[in-house]
Coordinates of C-alpha atoms and ligand atoms in Angstrom, one line a residue:
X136 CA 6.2 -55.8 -15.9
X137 CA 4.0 -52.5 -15.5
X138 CA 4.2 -52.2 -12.1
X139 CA 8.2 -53.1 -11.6
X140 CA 8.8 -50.3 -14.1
X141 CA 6.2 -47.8 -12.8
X142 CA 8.3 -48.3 -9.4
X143 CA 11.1 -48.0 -11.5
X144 CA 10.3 -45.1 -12.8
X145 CA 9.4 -43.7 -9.2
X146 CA 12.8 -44.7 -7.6
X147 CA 14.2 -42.8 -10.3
X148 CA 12.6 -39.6 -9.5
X149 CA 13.4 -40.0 -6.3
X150 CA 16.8 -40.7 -6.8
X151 CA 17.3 -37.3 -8.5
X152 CA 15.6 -35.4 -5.8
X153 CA 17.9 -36.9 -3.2
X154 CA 20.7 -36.5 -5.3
X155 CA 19.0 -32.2 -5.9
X156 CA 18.4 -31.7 -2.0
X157 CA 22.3 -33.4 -1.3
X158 CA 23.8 -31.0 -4.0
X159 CA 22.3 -28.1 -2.9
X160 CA 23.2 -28.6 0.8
X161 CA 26.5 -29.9 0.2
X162 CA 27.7 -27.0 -2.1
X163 CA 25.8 -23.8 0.0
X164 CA 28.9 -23.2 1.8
X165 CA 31.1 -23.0 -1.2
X166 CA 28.2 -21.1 -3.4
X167 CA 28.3 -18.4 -0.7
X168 CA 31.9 -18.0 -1.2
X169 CA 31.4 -17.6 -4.9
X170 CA 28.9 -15.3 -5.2
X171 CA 26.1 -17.2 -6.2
X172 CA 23.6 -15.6 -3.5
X173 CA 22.6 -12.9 -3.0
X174 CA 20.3 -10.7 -0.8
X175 CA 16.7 -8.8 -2.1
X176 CA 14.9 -6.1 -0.1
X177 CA 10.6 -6.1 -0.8
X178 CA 9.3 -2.8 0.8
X179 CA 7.1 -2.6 3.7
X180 CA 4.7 0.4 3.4
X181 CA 3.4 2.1 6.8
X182 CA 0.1 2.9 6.2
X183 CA -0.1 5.7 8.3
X184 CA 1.8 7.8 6.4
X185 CA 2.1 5.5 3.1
X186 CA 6.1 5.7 3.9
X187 CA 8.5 2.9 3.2
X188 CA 8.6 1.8 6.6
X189 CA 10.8 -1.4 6.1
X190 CA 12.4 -3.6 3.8
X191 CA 12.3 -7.4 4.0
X192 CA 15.5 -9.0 3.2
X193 CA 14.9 -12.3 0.8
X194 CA 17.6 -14.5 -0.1
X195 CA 18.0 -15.5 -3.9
X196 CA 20.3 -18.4 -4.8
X197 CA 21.1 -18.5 -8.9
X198 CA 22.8 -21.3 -9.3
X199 CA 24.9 -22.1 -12.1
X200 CA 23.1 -25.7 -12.8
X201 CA 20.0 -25.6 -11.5
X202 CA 19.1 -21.7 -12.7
X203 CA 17.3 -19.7 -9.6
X204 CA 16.4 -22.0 -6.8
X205 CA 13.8 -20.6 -4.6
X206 CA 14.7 -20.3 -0.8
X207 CA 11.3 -21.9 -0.3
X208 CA 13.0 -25.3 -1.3
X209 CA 16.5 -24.8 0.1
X210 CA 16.0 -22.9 3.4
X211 CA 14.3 -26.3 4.7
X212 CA 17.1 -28.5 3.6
X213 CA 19.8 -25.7 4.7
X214 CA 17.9 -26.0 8.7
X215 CA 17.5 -29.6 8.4
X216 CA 21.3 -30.2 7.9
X217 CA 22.1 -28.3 10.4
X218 CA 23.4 -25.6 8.8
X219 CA 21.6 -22.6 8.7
X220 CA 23.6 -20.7 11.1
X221 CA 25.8 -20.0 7.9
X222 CA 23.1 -18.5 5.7
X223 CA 21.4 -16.6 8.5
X224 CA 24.9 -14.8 9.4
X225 CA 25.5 -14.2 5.8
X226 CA 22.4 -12.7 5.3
X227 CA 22.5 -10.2 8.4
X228 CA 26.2 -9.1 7.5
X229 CA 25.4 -8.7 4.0
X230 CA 22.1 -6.5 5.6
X231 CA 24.4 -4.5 8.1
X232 CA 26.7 -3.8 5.0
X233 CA 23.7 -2.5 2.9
X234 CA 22.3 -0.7 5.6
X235 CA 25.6 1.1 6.4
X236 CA 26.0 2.2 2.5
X237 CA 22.6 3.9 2.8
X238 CA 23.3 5.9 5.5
X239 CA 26.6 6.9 3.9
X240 CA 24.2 7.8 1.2
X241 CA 22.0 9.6 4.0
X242 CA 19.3 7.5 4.8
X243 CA 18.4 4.6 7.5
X244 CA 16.0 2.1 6.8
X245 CA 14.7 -0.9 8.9
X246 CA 15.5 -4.4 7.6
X247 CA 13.5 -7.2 8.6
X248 CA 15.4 -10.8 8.2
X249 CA 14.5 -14.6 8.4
X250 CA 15.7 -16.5 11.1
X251 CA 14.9 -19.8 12.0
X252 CA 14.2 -21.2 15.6
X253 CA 17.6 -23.1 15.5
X254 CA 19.4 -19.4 15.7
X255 CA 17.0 -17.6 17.7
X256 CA 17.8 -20.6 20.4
X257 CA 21.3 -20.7 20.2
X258 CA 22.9 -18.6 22.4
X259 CA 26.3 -17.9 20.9
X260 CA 24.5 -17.0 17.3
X261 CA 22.6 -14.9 19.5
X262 CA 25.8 -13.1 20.7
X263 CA 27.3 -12.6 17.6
X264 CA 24.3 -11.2 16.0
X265 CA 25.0 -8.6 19.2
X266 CA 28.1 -8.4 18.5
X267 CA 28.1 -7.3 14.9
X268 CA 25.3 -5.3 15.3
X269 CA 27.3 -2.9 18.6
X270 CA 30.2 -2.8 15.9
X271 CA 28.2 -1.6 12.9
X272 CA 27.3 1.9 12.5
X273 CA 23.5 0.6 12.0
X274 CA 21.4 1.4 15.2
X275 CA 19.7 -1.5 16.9
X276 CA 16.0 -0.3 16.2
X277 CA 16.8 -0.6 12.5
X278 CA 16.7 -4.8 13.3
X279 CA 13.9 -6.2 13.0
X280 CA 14.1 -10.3 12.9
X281 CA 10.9 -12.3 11.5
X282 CA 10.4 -15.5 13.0
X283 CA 7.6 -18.1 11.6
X284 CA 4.9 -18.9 13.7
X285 CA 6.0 -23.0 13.9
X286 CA 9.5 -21.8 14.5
X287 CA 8.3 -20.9 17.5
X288 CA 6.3 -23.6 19.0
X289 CA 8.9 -26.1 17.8
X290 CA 11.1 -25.0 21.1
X291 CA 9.7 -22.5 22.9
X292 CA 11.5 -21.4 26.0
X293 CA 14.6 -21.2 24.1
X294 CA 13.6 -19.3 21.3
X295 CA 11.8 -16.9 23.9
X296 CA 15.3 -16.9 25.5
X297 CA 16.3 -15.7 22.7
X298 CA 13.6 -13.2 21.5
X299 CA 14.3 -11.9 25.0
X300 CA 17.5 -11.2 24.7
X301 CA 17.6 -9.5 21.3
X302 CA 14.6 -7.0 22.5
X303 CA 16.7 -6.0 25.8
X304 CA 19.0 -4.6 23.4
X305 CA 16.5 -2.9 21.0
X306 CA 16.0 -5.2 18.5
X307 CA 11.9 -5.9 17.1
X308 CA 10.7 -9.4 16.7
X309 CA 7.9 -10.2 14.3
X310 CA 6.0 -13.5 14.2
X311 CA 6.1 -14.4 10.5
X312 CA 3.4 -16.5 8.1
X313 CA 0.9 -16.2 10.9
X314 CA -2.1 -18.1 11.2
X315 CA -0.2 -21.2 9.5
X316 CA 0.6 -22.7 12.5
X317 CA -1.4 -23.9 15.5
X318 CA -1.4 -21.3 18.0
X319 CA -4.1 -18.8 18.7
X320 CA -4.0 -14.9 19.1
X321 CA -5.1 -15.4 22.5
X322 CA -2.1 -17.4 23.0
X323 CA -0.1 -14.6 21.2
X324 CA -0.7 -12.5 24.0
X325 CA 1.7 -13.7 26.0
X326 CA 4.7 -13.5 23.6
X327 CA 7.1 -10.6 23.8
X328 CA 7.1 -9.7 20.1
X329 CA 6.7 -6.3 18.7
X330 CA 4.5 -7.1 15.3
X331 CA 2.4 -9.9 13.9
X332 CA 2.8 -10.6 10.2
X333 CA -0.7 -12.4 9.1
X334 CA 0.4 -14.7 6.0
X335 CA -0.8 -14.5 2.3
X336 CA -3.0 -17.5 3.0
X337 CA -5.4 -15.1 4.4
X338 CA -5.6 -12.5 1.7
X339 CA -6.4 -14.7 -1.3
X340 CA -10.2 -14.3 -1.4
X341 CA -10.8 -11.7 0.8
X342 CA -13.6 -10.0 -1.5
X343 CA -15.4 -12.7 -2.2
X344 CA -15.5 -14.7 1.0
X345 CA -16.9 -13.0 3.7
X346 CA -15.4 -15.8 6.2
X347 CA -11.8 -15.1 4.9
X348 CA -12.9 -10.9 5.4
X349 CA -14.2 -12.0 8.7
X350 CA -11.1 -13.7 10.0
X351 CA -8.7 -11.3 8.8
X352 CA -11.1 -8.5 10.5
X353 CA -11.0 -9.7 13.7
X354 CA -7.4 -11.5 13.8
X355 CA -6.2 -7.6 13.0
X356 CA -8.7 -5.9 15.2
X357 CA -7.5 -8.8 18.2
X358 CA -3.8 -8.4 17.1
X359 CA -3.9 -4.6 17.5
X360 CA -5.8 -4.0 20.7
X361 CA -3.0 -6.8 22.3
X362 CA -0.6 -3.8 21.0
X363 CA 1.1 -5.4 18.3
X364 CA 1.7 -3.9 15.0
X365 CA 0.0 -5.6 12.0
X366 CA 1.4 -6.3 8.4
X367 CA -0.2 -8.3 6.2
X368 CA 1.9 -10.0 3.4
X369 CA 1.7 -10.8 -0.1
X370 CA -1.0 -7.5 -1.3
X371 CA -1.2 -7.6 -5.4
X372 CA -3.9 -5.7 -5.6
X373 CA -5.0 -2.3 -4.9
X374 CA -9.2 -3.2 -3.9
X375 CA -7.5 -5.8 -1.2
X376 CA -5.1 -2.7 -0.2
X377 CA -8.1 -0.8 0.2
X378 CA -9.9 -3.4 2.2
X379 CA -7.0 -4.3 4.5
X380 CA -6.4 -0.6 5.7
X381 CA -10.0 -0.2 6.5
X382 CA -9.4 -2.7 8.9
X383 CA -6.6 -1.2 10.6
X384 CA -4.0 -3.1 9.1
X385 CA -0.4 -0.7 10.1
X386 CA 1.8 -1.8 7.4
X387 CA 1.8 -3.8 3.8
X388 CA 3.8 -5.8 1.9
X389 CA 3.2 -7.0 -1.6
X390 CA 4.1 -7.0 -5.3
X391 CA 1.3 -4.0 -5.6
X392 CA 3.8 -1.8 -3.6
X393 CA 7.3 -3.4 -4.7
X394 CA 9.1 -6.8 -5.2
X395 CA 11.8 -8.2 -3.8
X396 CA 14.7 -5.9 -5.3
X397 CA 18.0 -5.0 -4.9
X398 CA 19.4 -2.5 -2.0
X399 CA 20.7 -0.2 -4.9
X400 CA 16.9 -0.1 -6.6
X401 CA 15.5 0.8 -3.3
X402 CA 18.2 3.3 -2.4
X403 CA 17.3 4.9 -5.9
X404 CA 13.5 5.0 -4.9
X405 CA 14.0 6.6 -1.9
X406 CA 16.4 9.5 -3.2
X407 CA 14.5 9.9 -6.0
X408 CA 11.5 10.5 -3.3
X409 CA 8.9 8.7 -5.3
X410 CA 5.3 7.4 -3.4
X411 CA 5.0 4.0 -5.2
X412 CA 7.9 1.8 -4.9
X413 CA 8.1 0.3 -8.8
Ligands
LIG607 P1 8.5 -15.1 4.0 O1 9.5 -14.7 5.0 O2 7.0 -15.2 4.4 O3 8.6 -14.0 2.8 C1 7.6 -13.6 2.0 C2 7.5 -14.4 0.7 O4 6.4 -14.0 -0.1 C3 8.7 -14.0 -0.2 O5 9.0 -15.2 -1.0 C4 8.2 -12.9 -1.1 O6 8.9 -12.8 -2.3 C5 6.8 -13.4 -1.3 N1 5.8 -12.4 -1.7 C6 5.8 -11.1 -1.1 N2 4.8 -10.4 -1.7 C7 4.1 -11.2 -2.6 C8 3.0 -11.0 -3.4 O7 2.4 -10.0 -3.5 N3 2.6 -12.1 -4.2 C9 3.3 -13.3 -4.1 N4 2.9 -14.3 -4.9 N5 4.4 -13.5 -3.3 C10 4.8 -12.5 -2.6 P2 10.5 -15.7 -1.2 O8 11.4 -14.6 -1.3 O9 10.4 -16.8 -2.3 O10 10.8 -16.5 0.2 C11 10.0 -17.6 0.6 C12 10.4 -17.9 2.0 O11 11.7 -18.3 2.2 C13 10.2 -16.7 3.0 O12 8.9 -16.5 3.3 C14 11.1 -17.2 4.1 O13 10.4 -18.1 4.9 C15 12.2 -17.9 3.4 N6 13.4 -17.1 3.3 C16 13.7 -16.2 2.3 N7 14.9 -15.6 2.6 C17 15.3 -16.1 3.8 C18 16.5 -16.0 4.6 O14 17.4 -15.1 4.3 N8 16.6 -16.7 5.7 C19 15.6 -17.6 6.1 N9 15.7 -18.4 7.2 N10 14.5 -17.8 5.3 C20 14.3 -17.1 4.2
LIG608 MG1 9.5 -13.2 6.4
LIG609 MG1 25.4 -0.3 16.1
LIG610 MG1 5.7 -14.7 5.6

C-alpha cells in the first residue's frame, strides 16, 4: 500500500544516511593517513591597520567516494564517536608545520583552530597541545584556539580548566559562532577569553533591519568595553564591511577579504605585500 512503501521509501533514506555517517567515522582515521584531508587558512583582517592579523585554519575532507564532505557534517559525527582528539591533533601539527615553513620563509602569523569542548576538557590533550607547541619553533602567542559558544556551556568548569591552562602559557582563546547559544554577554564577562567571534547569523540583513544593526551595535559596543577583542565572521560584502567597522568591530573575516586557502596562497600574498587577500 501507499503508506507501507512511503515508509519504505523513508527507511531507505535513512538507511543510507546511517550507513554515510558510519563510513565516514569509521574510515577518518585511515583517510588521515592517506592524505585525503587537508588543512585551509581564511584570513582575519585587523582593522586597525587593515593587516592580515590571523588566519583561521579549516579542515577540508575530499573524499574519494563521497567528493568534498564539509566539516560541517563530519566534525559532529567525528565528536560524537568519540573521536575528535585525532582530528584536532592533526589539525594543530599540520598548523605548527605550516607555521614553522613561514617563518623559515620570514614571516609569523597567528592561526586560529577549532577545538571542541571534549579536548579543551581533557587534560592530557591539553598537555600535549603544550607539549608540541614548547618543541616547535612557533611562539605561543601565535595560538589562538576558537571554541563555540555551546562547547562551552556543555561542561563548563572543565573546559575553563582548560582555557585556563592554555592562557597561563600564552595561548588566546576565542569564543566562536557567538550569539548561537544561550548565554549572555553579561555572562561573558566572567570568562577568561581573549576575543569574541559574533557569528554570520548576525550579519545577514544588517542593512535592512535595523534590529539585526541594533544587536550587532550593542553586542560589539558591550563585547569591547568588557575588553575583549571583536571579529565578526562570514563579511561578503564591502557596505556590511563598512558598517561593521563603524561600530568598532577589531577584526573581519569573510569571503570579501579571502577564502579559506591554502598556507602556500597566503604565504604568496603576504610576500607579495598585497592589501586585499584574493
Ligand atoms: P567556524 O569555525 O565558525 O568557521 C567559519 C565557517 O564559515 C567556515 O566554514 C568558513 O569557510 C565559513 N565562512 C567564512 N567566511 C564566509 C563568508 O563570507 N560566507 C560564507 N557563506 N561562509 C563563510 P567551514 O570551513 O565549512 O567550516 C564549518 C565549521 O566546521 C566551522 O565553523 C567549524 O565549526 C567546523 N570546523 C572546520 N574545521 C574544523 C577543525 O579543524 N576542527 C573542528 N573541531 N571544527 C572545524
Ligand atoms: Mg571557528
Ligand atoms: Mg614554541
Ligand atoms: Mg564561527
Amino acid at each position: 500500500n501507499a503508506l507501507g512503501s512511503l515508509v519504505a521509501h523513508y527507511q531507505k533514506g535513512e538507511d543510507q544516511i546511517q550507513l554515510r555517517e558510519h563510513s565516514l567515522v569509521s574510515h577518518l582515521p585511515k583517510a588521515l593517513e592517506a592524505g585525503q584531508l587537508s588543512v585551509l587558512f581564511q584570513p582575519k583582517i585587523n582593522l586597525h591597520n587593515m593587516q592580515l592579523a590571523q588566519a583561521e585554519a579549516l579542515i577540508r575532507w575530499q573524499h574519494p567516494e563521497y567528493g568534498e564532505v564539509s566539516p560541517a557534517e563530519f566534525i559532529p559525527l567525528v565528536e560524537g564517536a568519540g573521536i575528535i582528539d585525532i582530528v584536532s591533533m592533526w589539525v594543530f601539527e599540520e598548523v605548527l608545520q605550516q607555521q614553522a615553513a613561514w617563518l623559515a620563509a620570514g614571516f609569523e602569523l597567528a592561526v586560529a583552530i577549532n577545538f571542541s569542548a571534549k579536548d579543551i576538557s581533557n587534560t592530557k590533550f591539553i598537555d600535549q597541545v603544550l607539549a608540541k607547541l614548547n618543541a616547535a619553533p612557533v611562539a605561543n602567542r601565535l595560538v589562538v584556539i576558537e571554541i563555540t559558544e555551546s562547547a562551552l556551556m556543555d561542561d563548563f568548569e572543565s573546559v575553563i580548566q582548560g582555557i585556563e591552562k592554555l592562557r597561563v602559557h600564552g595561548v588566546n582563546i576565542a569564543i566562536d559562532d557567538f550569539g548561537t547559544g544561550h548565554s549572555s554577554l553579561a555572562y561573558l564577562k566572567h570568562l577568561p577569553v581573549d576575543e569574541i567571534k559574533i557569528d554570520k547569523a548576525f550579519v545577514d540583513g544588517l542593512l535592512d533591519d535595523a534590529h539585526a544593526a541594533e544587536i550587532m551595535q550593542t553586542s560589539i559596543r558591550l563585547a569591547s568595553n568588557l575588553g575583549f577583542k571583536v571579529t565578526v565572521e562570514g563579511v561578503e560584502e564591502q557596505p556590511i564591511a563598512d558598517a561593521l567597522i563603524s561600530m568598532g568591530a577589531d577584526m573581519l573575516q569573510g569571503d570579501l577579504y579571502g577564502i579559506p586557502q591554502s598556507g602556500e596562497q597566503i604565504q604568496q600574498f603576504i610576500l607579495s605585500g598585497q592589501s586585499g587577500a584574493q
